Tab-separated table of C-alpha atoms and ligand atoms in Angstrom:
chain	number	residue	atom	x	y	z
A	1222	UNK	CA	62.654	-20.558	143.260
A	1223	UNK	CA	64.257	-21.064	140.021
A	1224	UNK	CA	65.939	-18.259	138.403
A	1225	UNK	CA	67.990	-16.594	141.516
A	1226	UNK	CA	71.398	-16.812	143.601
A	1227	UNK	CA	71.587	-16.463	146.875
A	1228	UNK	CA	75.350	-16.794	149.062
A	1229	UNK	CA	75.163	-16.407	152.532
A	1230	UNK	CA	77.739	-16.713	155.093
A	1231	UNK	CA	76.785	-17.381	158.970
A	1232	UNK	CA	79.092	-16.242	161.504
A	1233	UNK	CA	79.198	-17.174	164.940
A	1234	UNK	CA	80.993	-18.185	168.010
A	1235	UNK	CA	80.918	-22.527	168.010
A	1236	UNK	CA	77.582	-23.286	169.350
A	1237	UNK	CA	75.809	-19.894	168.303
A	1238	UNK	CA	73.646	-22.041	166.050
A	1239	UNK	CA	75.531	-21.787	162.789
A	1240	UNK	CA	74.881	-25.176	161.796
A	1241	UNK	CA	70.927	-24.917	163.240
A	1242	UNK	CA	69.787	-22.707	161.435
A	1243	UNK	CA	71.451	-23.370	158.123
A	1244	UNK	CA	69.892	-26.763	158.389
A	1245	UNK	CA	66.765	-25.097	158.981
A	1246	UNK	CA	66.804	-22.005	156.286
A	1247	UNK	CA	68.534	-24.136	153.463
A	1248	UNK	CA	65.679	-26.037	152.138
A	1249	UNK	CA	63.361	-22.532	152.707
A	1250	UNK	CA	65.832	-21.278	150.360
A	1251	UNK	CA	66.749	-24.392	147.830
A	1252	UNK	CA	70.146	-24.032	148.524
A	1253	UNK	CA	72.535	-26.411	149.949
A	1254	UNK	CA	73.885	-25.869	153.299
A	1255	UNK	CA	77.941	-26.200	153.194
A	1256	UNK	CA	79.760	-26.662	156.674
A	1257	UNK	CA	83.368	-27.360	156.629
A	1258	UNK	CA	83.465	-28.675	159.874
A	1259	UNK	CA	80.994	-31.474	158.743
A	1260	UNK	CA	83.029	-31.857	155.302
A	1261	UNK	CA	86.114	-32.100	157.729
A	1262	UNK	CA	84.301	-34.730	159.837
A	1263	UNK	CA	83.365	-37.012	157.202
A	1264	UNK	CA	86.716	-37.237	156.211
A	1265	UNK	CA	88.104	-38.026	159.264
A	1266	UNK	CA	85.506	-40.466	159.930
A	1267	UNK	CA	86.289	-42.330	156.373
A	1268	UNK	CA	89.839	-42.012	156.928
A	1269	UNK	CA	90.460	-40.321	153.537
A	1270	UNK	CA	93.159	-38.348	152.624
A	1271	UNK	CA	91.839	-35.174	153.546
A	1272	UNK	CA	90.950	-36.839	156.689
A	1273	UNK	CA	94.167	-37.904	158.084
A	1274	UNK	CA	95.561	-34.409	157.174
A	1275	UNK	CA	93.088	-32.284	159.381
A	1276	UNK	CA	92.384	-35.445	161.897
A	1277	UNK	CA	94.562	-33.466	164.545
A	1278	UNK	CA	93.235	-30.184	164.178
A	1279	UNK	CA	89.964	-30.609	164.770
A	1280	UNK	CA	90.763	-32.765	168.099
A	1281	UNK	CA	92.326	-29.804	169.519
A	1282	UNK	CA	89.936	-27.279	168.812
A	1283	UNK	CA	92.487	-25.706	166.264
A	1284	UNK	CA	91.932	-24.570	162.519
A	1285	UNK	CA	92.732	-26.596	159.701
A	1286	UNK	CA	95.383	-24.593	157.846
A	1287	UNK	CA	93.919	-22.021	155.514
A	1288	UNK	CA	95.581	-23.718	152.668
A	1289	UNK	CA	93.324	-26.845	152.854
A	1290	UNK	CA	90.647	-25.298	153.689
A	1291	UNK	CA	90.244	-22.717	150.848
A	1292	UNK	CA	90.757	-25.470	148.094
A	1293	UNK	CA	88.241	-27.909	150.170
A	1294	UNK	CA	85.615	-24.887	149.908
A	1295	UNK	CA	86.097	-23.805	146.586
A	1296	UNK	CA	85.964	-27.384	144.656
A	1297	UNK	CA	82.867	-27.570	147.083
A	1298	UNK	CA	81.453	-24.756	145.981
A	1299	UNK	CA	81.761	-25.495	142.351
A	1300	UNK	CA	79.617	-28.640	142.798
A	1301	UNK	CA	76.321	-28.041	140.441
A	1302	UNK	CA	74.010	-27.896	143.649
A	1303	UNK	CA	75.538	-25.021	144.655
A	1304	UNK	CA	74.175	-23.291	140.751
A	1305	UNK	CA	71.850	-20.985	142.697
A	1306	UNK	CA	73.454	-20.264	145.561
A	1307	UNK	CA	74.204	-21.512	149.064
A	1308	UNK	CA	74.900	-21.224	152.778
A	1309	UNK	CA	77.955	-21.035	154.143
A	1310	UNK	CA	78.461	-22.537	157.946
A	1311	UNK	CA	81.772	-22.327	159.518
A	1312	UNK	CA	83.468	-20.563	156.657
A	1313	UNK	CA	85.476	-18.325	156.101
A	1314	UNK	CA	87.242	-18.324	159.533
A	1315	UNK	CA	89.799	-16.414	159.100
A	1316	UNK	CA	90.937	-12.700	157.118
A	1317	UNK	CA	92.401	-14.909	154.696
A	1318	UNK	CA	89.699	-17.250	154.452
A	1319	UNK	CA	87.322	-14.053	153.896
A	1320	UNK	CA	89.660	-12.550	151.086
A	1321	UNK	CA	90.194	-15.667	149.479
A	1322	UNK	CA	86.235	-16.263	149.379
A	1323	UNK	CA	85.873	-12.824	147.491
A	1324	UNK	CA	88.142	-14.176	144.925
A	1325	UNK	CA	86.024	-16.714	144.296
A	1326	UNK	CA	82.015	-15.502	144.075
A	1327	UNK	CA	79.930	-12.643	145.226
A	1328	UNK	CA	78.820	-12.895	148.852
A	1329	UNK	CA	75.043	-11.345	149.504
A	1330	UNK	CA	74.709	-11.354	153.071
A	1331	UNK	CA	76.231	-12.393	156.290
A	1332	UNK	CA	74.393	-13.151	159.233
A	1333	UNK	CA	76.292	-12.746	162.618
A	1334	UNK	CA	74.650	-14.755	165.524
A	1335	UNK	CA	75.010	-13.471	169.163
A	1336	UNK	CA	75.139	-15.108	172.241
A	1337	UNK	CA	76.422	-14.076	175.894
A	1338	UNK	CA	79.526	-16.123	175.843
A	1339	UNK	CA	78.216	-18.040	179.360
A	1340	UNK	CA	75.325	-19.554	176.908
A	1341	UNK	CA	77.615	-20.999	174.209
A	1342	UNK	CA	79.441	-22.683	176.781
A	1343	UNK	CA	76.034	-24.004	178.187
A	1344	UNK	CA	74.902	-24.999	174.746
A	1345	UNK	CA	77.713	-26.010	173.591
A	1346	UNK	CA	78.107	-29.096	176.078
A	1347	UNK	CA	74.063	-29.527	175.717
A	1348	UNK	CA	74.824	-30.582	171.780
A	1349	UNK	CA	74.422	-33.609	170.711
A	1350	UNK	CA	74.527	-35.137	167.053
A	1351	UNK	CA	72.940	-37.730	165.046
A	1352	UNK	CA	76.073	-40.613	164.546
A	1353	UNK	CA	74.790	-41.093	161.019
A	1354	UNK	CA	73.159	-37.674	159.243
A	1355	UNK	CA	74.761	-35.025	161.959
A	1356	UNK	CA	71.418	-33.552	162.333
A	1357	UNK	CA	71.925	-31.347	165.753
A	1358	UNK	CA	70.225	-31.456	168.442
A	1359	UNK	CA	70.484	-30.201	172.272
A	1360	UNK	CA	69.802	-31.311	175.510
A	1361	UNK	CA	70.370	-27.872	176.825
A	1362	UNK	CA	67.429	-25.645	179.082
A	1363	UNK	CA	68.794	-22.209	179.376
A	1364	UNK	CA	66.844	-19.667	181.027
A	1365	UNK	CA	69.126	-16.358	181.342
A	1366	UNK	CA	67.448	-12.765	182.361
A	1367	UNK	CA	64.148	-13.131	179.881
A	1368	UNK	CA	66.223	-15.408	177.394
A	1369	UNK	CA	64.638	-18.688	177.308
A	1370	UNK	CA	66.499	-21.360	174.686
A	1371	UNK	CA	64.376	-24.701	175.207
A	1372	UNK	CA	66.497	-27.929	174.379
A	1373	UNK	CA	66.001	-29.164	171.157
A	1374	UNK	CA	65.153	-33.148	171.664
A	1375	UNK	CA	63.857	-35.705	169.106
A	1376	UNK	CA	60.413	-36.247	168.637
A	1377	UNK	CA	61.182	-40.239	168.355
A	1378	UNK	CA	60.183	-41.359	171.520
A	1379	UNK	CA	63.009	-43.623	171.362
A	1380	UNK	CA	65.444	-40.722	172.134
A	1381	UNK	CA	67.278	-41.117	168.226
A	1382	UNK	CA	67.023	-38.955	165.214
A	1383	UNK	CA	63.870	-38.027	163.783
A	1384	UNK	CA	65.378	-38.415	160.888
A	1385	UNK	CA	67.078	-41.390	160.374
A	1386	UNK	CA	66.959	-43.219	163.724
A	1387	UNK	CA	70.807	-42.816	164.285
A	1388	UNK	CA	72.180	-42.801	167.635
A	1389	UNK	CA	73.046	-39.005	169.144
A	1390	UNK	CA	76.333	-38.990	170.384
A	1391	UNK	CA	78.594	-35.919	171.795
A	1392	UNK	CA	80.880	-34.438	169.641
A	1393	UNK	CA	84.652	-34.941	171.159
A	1394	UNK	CA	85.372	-31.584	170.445
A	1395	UNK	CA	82.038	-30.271	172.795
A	1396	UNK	CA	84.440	-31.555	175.951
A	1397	UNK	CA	85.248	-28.836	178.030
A	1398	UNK	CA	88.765	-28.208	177.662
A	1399	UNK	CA	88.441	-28.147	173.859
A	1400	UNK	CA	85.395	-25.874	174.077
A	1401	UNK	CA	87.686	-23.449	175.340
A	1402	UNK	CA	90.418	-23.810	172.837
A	1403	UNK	CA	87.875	-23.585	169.975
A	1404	UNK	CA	86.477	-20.085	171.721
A	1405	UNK	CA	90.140	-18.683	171.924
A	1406	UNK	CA	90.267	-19.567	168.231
A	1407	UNK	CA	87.327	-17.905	167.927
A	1408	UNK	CA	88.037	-14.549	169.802
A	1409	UNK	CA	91.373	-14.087	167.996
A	1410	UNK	CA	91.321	-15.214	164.382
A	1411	UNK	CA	87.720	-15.065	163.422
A	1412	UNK	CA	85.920	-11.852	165.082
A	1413	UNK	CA	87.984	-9.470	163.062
A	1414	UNK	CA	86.240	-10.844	160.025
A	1415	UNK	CA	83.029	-8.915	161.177
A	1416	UNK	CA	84.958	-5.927	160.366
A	1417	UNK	CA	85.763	-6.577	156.985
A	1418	UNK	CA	81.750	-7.329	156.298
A	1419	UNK	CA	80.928	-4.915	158.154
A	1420	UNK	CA	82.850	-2.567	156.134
A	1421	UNK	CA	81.153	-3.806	153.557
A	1422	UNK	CA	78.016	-3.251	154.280
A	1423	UNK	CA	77.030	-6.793	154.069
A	1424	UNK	CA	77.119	-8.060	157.750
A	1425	UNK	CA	73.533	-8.489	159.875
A	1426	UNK	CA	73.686	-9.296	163.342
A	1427	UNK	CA	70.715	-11.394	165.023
A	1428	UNK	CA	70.217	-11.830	168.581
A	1429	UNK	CA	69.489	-15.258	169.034
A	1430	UNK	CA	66.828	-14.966	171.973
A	1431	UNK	CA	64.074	-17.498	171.082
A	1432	UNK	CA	63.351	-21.052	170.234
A	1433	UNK	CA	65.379	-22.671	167.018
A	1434	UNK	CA	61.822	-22.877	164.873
A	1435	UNK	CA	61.452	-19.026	165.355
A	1436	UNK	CA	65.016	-18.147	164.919
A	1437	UNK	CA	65.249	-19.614	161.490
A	1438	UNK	CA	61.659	-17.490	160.380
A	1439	UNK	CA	63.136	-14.552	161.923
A	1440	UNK	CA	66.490	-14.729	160.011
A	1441	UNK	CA	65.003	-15.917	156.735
A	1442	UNK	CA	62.510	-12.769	157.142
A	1443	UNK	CA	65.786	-10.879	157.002
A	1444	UNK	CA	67.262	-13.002	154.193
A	1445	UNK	CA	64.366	-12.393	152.026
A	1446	UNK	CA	64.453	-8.557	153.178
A	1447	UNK	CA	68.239	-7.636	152.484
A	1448	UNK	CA	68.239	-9.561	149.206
A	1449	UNK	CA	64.794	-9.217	147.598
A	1450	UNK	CA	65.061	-13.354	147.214
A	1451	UNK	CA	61.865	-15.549	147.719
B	656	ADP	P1	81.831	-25.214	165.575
B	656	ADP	O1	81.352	-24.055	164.750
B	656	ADP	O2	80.787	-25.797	166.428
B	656	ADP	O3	83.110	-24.937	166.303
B	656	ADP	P2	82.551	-26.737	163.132
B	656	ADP	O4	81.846	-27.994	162.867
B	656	ADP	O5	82.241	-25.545	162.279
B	656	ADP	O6	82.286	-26.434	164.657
B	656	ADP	O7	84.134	-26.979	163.048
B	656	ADP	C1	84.766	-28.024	163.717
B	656	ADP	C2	86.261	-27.960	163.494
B	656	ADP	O8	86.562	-28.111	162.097
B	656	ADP	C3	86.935	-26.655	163.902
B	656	ADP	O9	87.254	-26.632	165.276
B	656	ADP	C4	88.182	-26.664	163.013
B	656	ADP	O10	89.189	-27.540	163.515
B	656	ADP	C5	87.660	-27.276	161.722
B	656	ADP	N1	87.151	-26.238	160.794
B	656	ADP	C6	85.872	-26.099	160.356
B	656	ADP	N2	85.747	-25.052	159.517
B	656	ADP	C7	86.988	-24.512	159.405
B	656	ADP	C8	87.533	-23.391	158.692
B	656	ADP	N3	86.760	-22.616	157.913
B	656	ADP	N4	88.853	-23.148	158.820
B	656	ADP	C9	89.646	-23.923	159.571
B	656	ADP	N5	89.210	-24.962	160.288
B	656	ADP	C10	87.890	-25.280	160.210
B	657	ZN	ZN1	70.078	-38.872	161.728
């Protein structure tokens, strides 16, 4: 794996399975996965600096002003684990974002992940988290037309994370009337970013229609494909 870069953004509607899958493809790839909304979180949770500026934002479903988000990202990204590459989840967000993120580095490829919106609501309020390592996980049984998404439950028979044995809580921003604030958010300030990747010539869309193990093969498939990376 030495010896290449690989950038990816995911894009997504909250719940599409950004954060999923870039848990899943990142150490396929031996890249680290970045998600500003878990950067955010921590913060919050520590009660940092950072934290008590974007505290409010993310308990309305709103963005965190591109201003602190851009420099978040980019002394992020300048981290040495991110020397060959990573994956982006939850960034950019906005046009702004997007431009600001060409500035910066060369993006590859950007994956955008579809979903009927009726499922991310459905998923979306299935989610829950590990309290300590935020590994995801989803209570969730959707069965829509042929669609079947099976929930996503730990192995431990103890009901905590496989990983760590953490408790899985519900994010507060999965309630309901935040759900629909973040999809608002969503609709207005982040679809027209498929445009600008679209225009150039970077942006794959994936259906997500099957189980979370077989979405990540199918999308690295593609990964590997577009980019000629192993
Ligand atoms: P999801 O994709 O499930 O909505 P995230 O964990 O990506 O959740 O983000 C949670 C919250 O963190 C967002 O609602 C927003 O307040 C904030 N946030 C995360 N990423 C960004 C970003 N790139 N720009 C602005 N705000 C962000
Ligand atoms: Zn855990």
């Amino acid at each position: 794996m030495v010896g290449f870069m690989v950038k990816i953004v995911f894009l997504g509607a909250p719940g599409s399975g950004k954060g999923t899958y870039s848990e899943r493809i990142s150490p396929k790839l031996g890249v680290p996965h970045i998600s500003t909304g878990d950067i955010f979180r921590e913060a919050v949770a520590k009660g940092t600096e950072l934290g008590k500026k974007v505290k409010e934002y993310l308990e309305s479903g709103s963005l965190v002003p591109d201003e602190i988000t851009i420099q978040v990202l980019k002394e992020r990204i300048s981290q040495p684990d991110c020397e060959k590459g990573f994956i982006l989840d939850g960034f950019p967000r906005t046009l702004e974002q997007a431009k600001a993120l060409d500035q910066i580095t060369d993006i590859d490829i950007v994956i955008l992940l579809n979903l009927p919106e009726e499922l991310i609501v459905k998923k979306l309020a299935g989610r829950r988290v590990c309290e300590k390592c935020g590994k995801i996980y989803n209570v969730a049984d959707i069965s829509y037309g042929k669609l079947r998404l099976p929930p996503m439950l730990p192995k431990n028979p103890e009901g905590v994370c496989d990983e760590c044995g953490g408790r899985l809580v519900q994010r507060e921003d999965d309630k309901e009337e935040v759900i629909r604030e973040r999809l608002k958010v969503y609709h207005e300030l982040t679809e027209p970013i498929i445009e600008y990747y679209k225009n150039q010539g970077k942006l794959v869309t994936v259906e997500v229609d099957a189980p979370a193990d077989e979405m990540a093969e199918k999308i690295l498939k593609i990964i590997r494909e577009k980019t000629g990376k192993e």
